[in-house]
PDB file of C-alpha atoms in Angstrom:
ATOM      1  CA  VAL N   1     -48.083  14.276 -14.754  1.00 78.00           C
ATOM      2  CA  GLN N   2     -47.212  15.279 -18.317  1.00 83.00           C
ATOM      3  CA  GLY N   3     -44.768  13.169 -20.354  1.00 80.00           C
ATOM      4  CA  ARG N   4     -42.521  11.983 -17.512  1.00 87.00           C
ATOM      5  CA  GLU N   5     -39.894   9.393 -18.477  1.00 87.00           C
ATOM      6  CA  VAL N   6     -40.211   6.323 -16.272  1.00 88.00           C
ATOM      7  CA  THR N   7     -38.759   2.821 -16.083  1.00 88.00           C
ATOM      8  CA  ARG N   8     -41.134  -0.058 -15.353  1.00 84.00           C
ATOM      9  CA  MET N   9     -41.031  -3.828 -15.090  1.00 84.00           C
ATOM     10  CA  HIS N  10     -42.854  -5.738 -17.846  1.00 80.00           C
ATOM     11  CA  HIS N  11     -44.979  -8.754 -16.878  1.00 84.00           C
ATOM     12  CA  ASP N  12     -42.311 -11.044 -18.354  1.00 87.00           C
ATOM     13  CA  GLY N  13     -39.637  -9.534 -16.080  1.00 85.00           C
ATOM     14  CA  SER N  14     -37.972  -7.300 -18.695  1.00 85.00           C
ATOM     15  CA  THR N  15     -37.443  -3.581 -18.171  1.00 86.00           C
ATOM     16  CA  ILE N  16     -39.270  -1.055 -20.317  1.00 87.00           C
ATOM     17  CA  VAL N  17     -38.783   2.703 -20.598  1.00 88.00           C
ATOM     18  CA  GLY N  18     -41.499   5.099 -21.633  1.00 88.00           C
ATOM     19  CA  LEU N  19     -43.234   8.440 -21.281  1.00 89.00           C
ATOM     20  CA  LEU N  20     -46.042   8.451 -18.741  1.00 90.00           C
ATOM     21  CA  THR N  21     -48.910  10.942 -18.756  1.00 92.00           C
ATOM     22  CA  LEU N  22     -51.513  10.912 -15.955  1.00 92.00           C
ATOM     23  CA  ALA N  23     -54.704  12.916 -15.668  1.00 91.00           C
ATOM     24  CA  PRO N  24     -57.492  12.812 -13.078  1.00 92.00           C
ATOM     25  CA  ILE N  25     -61.064  11.724 -13.873  1.00 92.00           C
ATOM     26  CA  ARG N  26     -63.531  13.869 -11.970  1.00 91.00           C
ATOM     27  CA  ALA N  27     -67.159  13.233 -11.138  1.00 90.00           C
ATOM     28  CA  ALA N  28     -69.852  15.829 -11.726  1.00 88.00           C
ATOM     29  CA  ASP N  29     -69.212  17.277  -8.276  1.00 89.00           C
ATOM     30  CA  GLY N  30     -65.493  17.677  -9.017  1.00 87.00           C
ATOM     31  CA  VAL N  31     -64.312  14.828  -6.830  1.00 91.00           C
ATOM     32  CA  VAL N  32     -61.525  12.732  -8.355  1.00 90.00           C
ATOM     33  CA  CYS N  33     -62.933   9.272  -8.971  1.00 91.00           C
ATOM     34  CA  GLY N  34     -60.215   7.805 -11.149  1.00 92.00           C
ATOM     35  CA  THR N  35     -57.142   8.356 -13.261  1.00 91.00           C
ATOM     36  CA  VAL N  36     -56.456   7.960 -16.936  1.00 92.00           C
ATOM     37  CA  ALA N  37     -52.900   6.922 -17.836  1.00 90.00           C
ATOM     38  CA  ILE N  38     -51.123   6.972 -21.207  1.00 90.00           C
ATOM     39  CA  PHE N  39     -47.807   5.143 -21.494  1.00 88.00           C
ATOM     40  CA  HIS N  40     -45.721   5.565 -24.661  1.00 87.00           C
ATOM     41  CA  ASP N  41     -43.114   2.800 -24.906  1.00 87.00           C
ATOM     42  CA  LEU N  42     -39.644   4.193 -25.714  1.00 87.00           C
ATOM     43  CA  THR N  43     -37.672   0.998 -25.094  1.00 86.00           C
ATOM     44  CA  GLN N  44     -36.728   0.424 -28.732  1.00 86.00           C
ATOM     45  CA  GLU N  45     -35.833   4.068 -29.266  1.00 87.00           C
ATOM     46  CA  LYS N  46     -33.619   3.995 -26.161  1.00 85.00           C
ATOM     47  CA  GLU N  47     -31.831   0.876 -27.423  1.00 85.00           C
ATOM     48  CA  VAL N  48     -31.138   2.569 -30.765  1.00 86.00           C
ATOM     49  CA  GLU N  49     -29.913   5.680 -28.950  1.00 83.00           C
ATOM     50  CA  ARG N  50     -27.529   3.631 -26.784  1.00 79.00           C
ATOM     51  CA  PHE N  51     -26.251   1.814 -29.880  1.00 81.00           C
ATOM     52  CA  LEU N  52     -25.578   5.067 -31.718  1.00 80.00           C
ATOM     53  CA  ARG N  53     -23.898   6.655 -28.722  1.00 75.00           C
ATOM     54  CA  ARG N  54     -21.701   3.599 -28.224  1.00 74.00           C
ATOM     55  CA  ASN N  55     -20.662   3.716 -31.906  1.00 74.00           C
ATOM     56  CA  GLU N  56     -19.958   7.429 -31.606  1.00 73.00           C
ATOM     57  CA  ARG N  57     -17.708   6.753 -28.631  1.00 69.00           C
ATOM     58  CA  LEU N  58     -15.833   3.993 -30.487  1.00 71.00           C
ATOM     59  CA  ALA N  59     -15.352   6.315 -33.439  1.00 69.00           C
ATOM     60  CA  SER N  60     -13.955   8.991 -31.125  1.00 68.00           C
ATOM     61  CA  ILE N  61     -11.550   6.495 -29.568  1.00 68.00           C
ATOM     62  CA  GLY N  62     -10.385   5.363 -32.998  1.00 68.00           C
ATOM     63  CA  THR N  63      -9.762   8.956 -34.049  1.00 63.00           C
ATOM     64  CA  LEU N  64      -7.772   9.657 -30.892  1.00 66.00           C
ATOM     65  CA  ALA N  65      -5.780   6.405 -30.772  1.00 68.00           C
ATOM     66  CA  ALA N  66      -3.142   7.507 -33.298  1.00 63.00           C
ATOM     67  CA  GLY N  67      -2.730  10.836 -31.524  1.00 62.00           C
ATOM     68  CA  VAL N  68      -2.349   9.162 -28.128  1.00 68.00           C
ATOM     69  CA  ALA N  69       0.251   6.769 -29.552  1.00 71.00           C
ATOM     70  CA  HIS N  70       2.116   9.778 -30.937  1.00 65.00           C
ATOM     71  CA  GLU N  71       1.894  11.490 -27.564  1.00 67.00           C
ATOM     72  CA  ILE N  72       3.367   8.450 -25.809  1.00 78.00           C
ATOM     73  CA  ASN N  73       6.335   8.479 -28.203  1.00 75.00           C
ATOM     74  CA  ASN N  74       7.685  11.644 -26.575  1.00 71.00           C
ATOM     75  CA  PRO N  75       8.167  10.264 -23.039  1.00 80.00           C
ATOM     76  CA  ILE N  76       9.332   6.915 -24.460  1.00 86.00           C
ATOM     77  CA  GLY N  77      11.973   8.773 -26.442  1.00 82.00           C
ATOM     78  CA  GLY N  78      13.004  10.564 -23.248  1.00 83.00           C
ATOM     79  CA  ILE N  79      13.313   7.226 -21.435  1.00 88.00           C
ATOM     80  CA  LEU N  80      15.546   5.793 -24.173  1.00 89.00           C
ATOM     81  CA  MET N  81      17.755   8.873 -24.265  1.00 87.00           C
ATOM     82  CA  ALA N  82      18.166   8.909 -20.468  1.00 87.00           C
ATOM     83  CA  ALA N  83      19.028   5.200 -20.406  1.00 90.00           C
ATOM     84  CA  GLN N  84      21.552   5.536 -23.240  1.00 89.00           C
ATOM     85  CA  TYR N  85      23.144   8.606 -21.652  1.00 87.00           C
ATOM     86  CA  ALA N  86      23.480   6.807 -18.316  1.00 87.00           C
ATOM     87  CA  ARG N  87      25.039   3.772 -19.997  1.00 88.00           C
ATOM     88  CA  THR N  88      27.679   5.870 -21.815  1.00 88.00           C
ATOM     89  CA  SER N  89      28.501   7.785 -18.612  1.00 86.00           C
ATOM     90  CA  LEU N  90      29.406   4.842 -16.369  1.00 86.00           C
ATOM     91  CA  ASP N  91      33.150   5.570 -16.589  1.00 86.00           C
ATOM     92  CA  ARG N  92      32.819   9.231 -15.598  1.00 86.00           C
ATOM     93  CA  PRO N  93      33.815  10.374 -12.080  1.00 87.00           C
ATOM     94  CA  ASP N  94      30.307  11.713 -11.531  1.00 87.00           C
ATOM     95  CA  ALA N  95      28.666   8.549 -12.889  1.00 87.00           C
ATOM     96  CA  ARG N  96      26.516   8.107  -9.767  1.00 89.00           C
ATOM     97  CA  ALA N  97      25.011  11.563 -10.095  1.00 90.00           C
ATOM     98  CA  VAL N  98      24.451  11.099 -13.826  1.00 87.00           C
ATOM     99  CA  VAL N  99      22.744   7.734 -13.296  1.00 90.00           C
ATOM    100  CA  ASP N 100      20.568   9.135 -10.486  1.00 91.00           C
ATOM    101  CA  LYS N 101      19.466  12.005 -12.741  1.00 88.00           C
ATOM    102  CA  ALA N 102      18.768   9.588 -15.601  1.00 88.00           C
ATOM    103  CA  LEU N 103      16.707   7.329 -13.319  1.00 91.00           C
ATOM    104  CA  SER N 104      14.690  10.321 -12.115  1.00 89.00           C
ATOM    105  CA  ASP N 105      13.999  11.341 -15.725  1.00 87.00           C
ATOM    106  CA  ILE N 106      13.028   7.773 -16.628  1.00 90.00           C
ATOM    107  CA  GLU N 107      10.660   7.569 -13.660  1.00 90.00           C
ATOM    108  CA  ALA N 108       9.022  10.893 -14.568  1.00 84.00           C
ATOM    109  CA  ASP N 109       8.526   9.900 -18.217  1.00 84.00           C
ATOM    110  CA  ALA N 110       7.198   6.462 -17.228  1.00 88.00           C
ATOM    111  CA  LYS N 111       4.613   8.125 -14.982  1.00 84.00           C
ATOM    112  CA  ARG N 112       3.726  10.418 -17.869  1.00 78.00           C
ATOM    113  CA  CYS N 113       3.087   7.394 -20.098  1.00 83.00           C
ATOM    114  CA  ALA N 114       0.947   5.800 -17.387  1.00 82.00           C
ATOM    115  CA  ALA N 115      -1.104   8.979 -17.052  1.00 75.00           C
ATOM    116  CA  ILE N 116      -1.717   9.071 -20.810  1.00 73.00           C
ATOM    117  CA  VAL N 117      -2.885   5.436 -20.792  1.00 77.00           C
ATOM    118  CA  ARG N 118      -5.133   6.037 -17.756  1.00 74.00           C
ATOM    119  CA  ARG N 119      -6.835   8.956 -19.502  1.00 68.00           C
ATOM    120  CA  LEU N 120      -7.529   6.877 -22.597  1.00 71.00           C
ATOM    121  CA  ARG N 121      -8.772   3.886 -20.566  1.00 72.00           C
ATOM    122  CA  ARG N 122     -11.069   6.053 -18.486  1.00 68.00           C
ATOM    123  CA  PHE N 123     -12.392   7.736 -21.622  1.00 66.00           C
ATOM    124  CA  ALA N 124     -12.980   4.356 -23.290  1.00 65.00           C
ATOM    125  CA  ASN N 125     -14.310   2.264 -20.409  1.00 64.00           C
ATOM    126  CA  ALA N 126     -16.063   4.526 -17.923  1.00 56.00           C
ATOM    127  CA  GLU N 127     -19.775   3.851 -17.618  1.00 50.00           C
ATOM    128  CA  ARG N 128     -21.924   6.544 -19.162  1.00 52.00           C
ATOM    129  CA  GLY N 129     -24.753   8.042 -17.155  1.00 54.00           C
ATOM    130  CA  GLU N 130     -23.139   7.615 -13.725  1.00 68.00           C
ATOM    131  CA  ARG N 131     -22.972  11.041 -12.099  1.00 79.00           C
ATOM    132  CA  SER N 132     -20.517  12.222  -9.494  1.00 84.00           C
ATOM    133  CA  LYS N 133     -19.158  15.515  -8.151  1.00 89.00           C
ATOM    134  CA  CYS N 134     -16.231  16.546 -10.345  1.00 88.00           C
ATOM    135  CA  ASP N 135     -13.811  19.454 -10.612  1.00 90.00           C
ATOM    136  CA  VAL N 136     -14.745  21.150 -13.885  1.00 89.00           C
ATOM    137  CA  ASN N 137     -11.142  22.292 -14.368  1.00 89.00           C
ATOM    138  CA  ASP N 138      -9.870  18.706 -14.205  1.00 89.00           C
ATOM    139  CA  VAL N 139     -12.507  17.502 -16.678  1.00 87.00           C
ATOM    140  CA  VAL N 140     -11.758  20.257 -19.191  1.00 87.00           C
ATOM    141  CA  GLU N 141      -7.996  19.767 -18.845  1.00 85.00           C
ATOM    142  CA  SER N 142      -8.356  16.005 -19.314  1.00 79.00           C
ATOM    143  CA  ALA N 143     -10.454  16.479 -22.459  1.00 79.00           C
ATOM    144  CA  LEU N 144      -7.913  18.988 -23.781  1.00 80.00           C
ATOM    145  CA  ARG N 145      -5.039  16.553 -23.197  1.00 74.00           C
ATOM    146  CA  ILE N 146      -6.944  13.804 -25.035  1.00 68.00           C
ATOM    147  CA  ALA N 147      -7.453  16.107 -28.025  1.00 69.00           C
ATOM    148  CA  LEU N 148      -4.101  17.873 -27.711  1.00 65.00           C
ATOM    149  CA  ARG N 149      -2.110  15.684 -30.103  1.00 53.00           C
ATOM    150  CA  ARG N 150      -4.563  16.242 -32.918  1.00 52.00           C
ATOM    151  CA  VAL N 151      -4.763  19.950 -32.155  1.00 49.00           C
ATOM    152  CA  ASP N 152      -0.957  20.261 -32.198  1.00 48.00           C
ATOM    153  CA  ASP N 153      -0.850  18.591 -35.608  1.00 49.00           C
ATOM    154  CA  MET N 154      -2.986  21.468 -36.915  1.00 49.00           C
ATOM    155  CA  ALA N 155      -0.497  24.056 -35.612  1.00 54.00           C
ATOM    156  CA  ALA N 156      -3.312  25.681 -33.659  1.00 61.00           C
ATOM    157  CA  GLU N 157      -2.802  27.693 -30.506  1.00 68.00           C
ATOM    158  CA  THR N 158      -4.373  26.201 -27.399  1.00 72.00           C
ATOM    159  CA  ARG N 159      -4.513  27.824 -23.963  1.00 76.00           C
ATOM    160  CA  PHE N 160      -6.070  26.513 -20.773  1.00 80.00           C
ATOM    161  CA  GLN N 161      -6.795  28.704 -17.769  1.00 84.00           C
ATOM    162  CA  ARG N 162      -8.011  27.160 -14.504  1.00 86.00           C
ATOM    163  CA  ASN N 163     -10.739  28.769 -12.449  1.00 87.00           C
ATOM    164  CA  ASP N 164     -10.321  27.374  -8.936  1.00 86.00           C
ATOM    165  CA  ALA N 165     -13.345  29.372  -7.734  1.00 87.00           C
ATOM    166  CA  LEU N 166     -15.680  26.952  -9.514  1.00 85.00           C
ATOM    167  CA  PRO N 167     -17.531  24.525  -7.234  1.00 88.00           C
ATOM    168  CA  ARG N 168     -17.521  20.770  -7.806  1.00 90.00           C
ATOM    169  CA  VAL N 169     -20.363  19.925 -10.184  1.00 88.00           C
ATOM    170  CA  SER N 170     -22.525  16.810 -10.534  1.00 89.00           C
ATOM    171  CA  MET N 171     -21.953  15.328 -13.987  1.00 85.00           C
ATOM    172  CA  SER N 172     -21.405  12.185 -16.028  1.00 79.00           C
ATOM    173  CA  ARG N 173     -17.682  12.737 -16.571  1.00 78.00           C
ATOM    174  CA  PRO N 174     -17.206  10.459 -19.634  1.00 72.00           C
ATOM    175  CA  GLU N 175     -20.081  12.131 -21.477  1.00 73.00           C
ATOM    176  CA  ILE N 176     -18.843  15.644 -20.724  1.00 81.00           C
ATOM    177  CA  GLU N 177     -15.272  14.714 -21.687  1.00 77.00           C
ATOM    178  CA  GLN N 178     -16.424  13.284 -25.015  1.00 71.00           C
ATOM    179  CA  ALA N 179     -18.533  16.371 -25.718  1.00 78.00           C
ATOM    180  CA  LEU N 180     -15.562  18.617 -24.951  1.00 82.00           C
ATOM    181  CA  VAL N 181     -13.154  16.554 -27.072  1.00 75.00           C
ATOM    182  CA  ASN N 182     -15.571  16.812 -30.020  1.00 73.00           C
ATOM    183  CA  LEU N 183     -16.025  20.536 -29.384  1.00 79.00           C
ATOM    184  CA  ILE N 184     -12.274  21.183 -29.290  1.00 77.00           C
ATOM    185  CA  ASN N 185     -11.616  19.146 -32.439  1.00 71.00           C
ATOM    186  CA  ASN N 186     -14.475  20.782 -34.339  1.00 73.00           C
ATOM    187  CA  ALA N 187     -13.384  24.269 -33.315  1.00 74.00           C
ATOM    188  CA  HIS N 188      -9.866  23.721 -34.635  1.00 70.00           C
ATOM    189  CA  GLU N 189     -11.056  22.067 -37.825  1.00 65.00           C
ATOM    190  CA  VAL N 190     -13.386  24.901 -38.798  1.00 65.00           C
ATOM    191  CA  CYS N 191     -11.614  28.019 -37.551  1.00 58.00           C
ATOM    192  CA  THR N 192     -10.337  29.589 -34.354  1.00 54.00           C
ATOM    193  CA  TYR N 193     -12.811  29.823 -31.499  1.00 54.00           C
ATOM    194  CA  THR N 194     -12.650  30.781 -27.869  1.00 57.00           C
ATOM    195  CA  ILE N 195     -14.412  28.042 -25.915  1.00 57.00           C
ATOM    196  CA  GLN N 196     -15.729  29.444 -22.664  1.00 60.00           C
ATOM    197  CA  LEU N 197     -17.544  27.254 -20.148  1.00 58.00           C
ATOM    198  CA  VAL N 198     -19.937  29.079 -17.854  1.00 56.00           C
ATOM    199  CA  TYR N 199     -21.208  27.673 -14.572  1.00 53.00           C
ATOM    200  CA  GLU N 200     -24.656  28.889 -13.522  1.00 55.00           C
ATOM    201  CA  ASP N 201     -25.013  29.296  -9.755  1.00 55.00           C
ATOM    202  CA  ASP N 202     -28.696  28.329  -9.754  1.00 50.00           C
ATOM    203  CA  THR N 203     -28.077  24.714 -10.794  1.00 49.00           C
ATOM    204  CA  SER N 204     -26.021  21.864  -9.372  1.00 47.00           C
ATOM    205  CA  ASN N 205     -25.617  20.152 -12.736  1.00 45.00           C
ATOM    206  CA  PHE N 206     -23.175  20.812 -15.563  1.00 43.00           C
TER     207      PHE N 206
END
């Protein structure tokens, strides 16, 4: 065993993480008579890494918050316009049809607001490291929507093309989404890039 990361229980009950290396001890006749073990404690380094990653995530959320608020303004504006139009149309002969159409528009825009909030909450609160089978198209599209407001402010062209032939892939969705959001933002800040995600058939991980 060469440098395998393992988690162990300390004698005081705490959990420690480290790199474990094992090698056999052989007698003169070649028979294994023991084992030498080297354990390099990485617990402190892992704590620092988690702290930095958490701060990076908070910084990403702060950067996106203004854009998400701007994005929500559009459906809220649609809700207000539909409500005002319905109110001013109550005396018309076709008032019932107008009100029904306005209510349908209000419902659609309200659901749009809810979807925006759900994306931000999932991005902010989902536990990192938990892996599950995900549709890569959905993950990429979600990351693009999170970054879309900022991208639109830069007058950049953004296109998304689904590939429904892709299999579901085991991944930590929040981590992949954050990586994609950063990738999209960086690409539009520097210059124009084509971001192409390639799935390798010989691995089940993304």
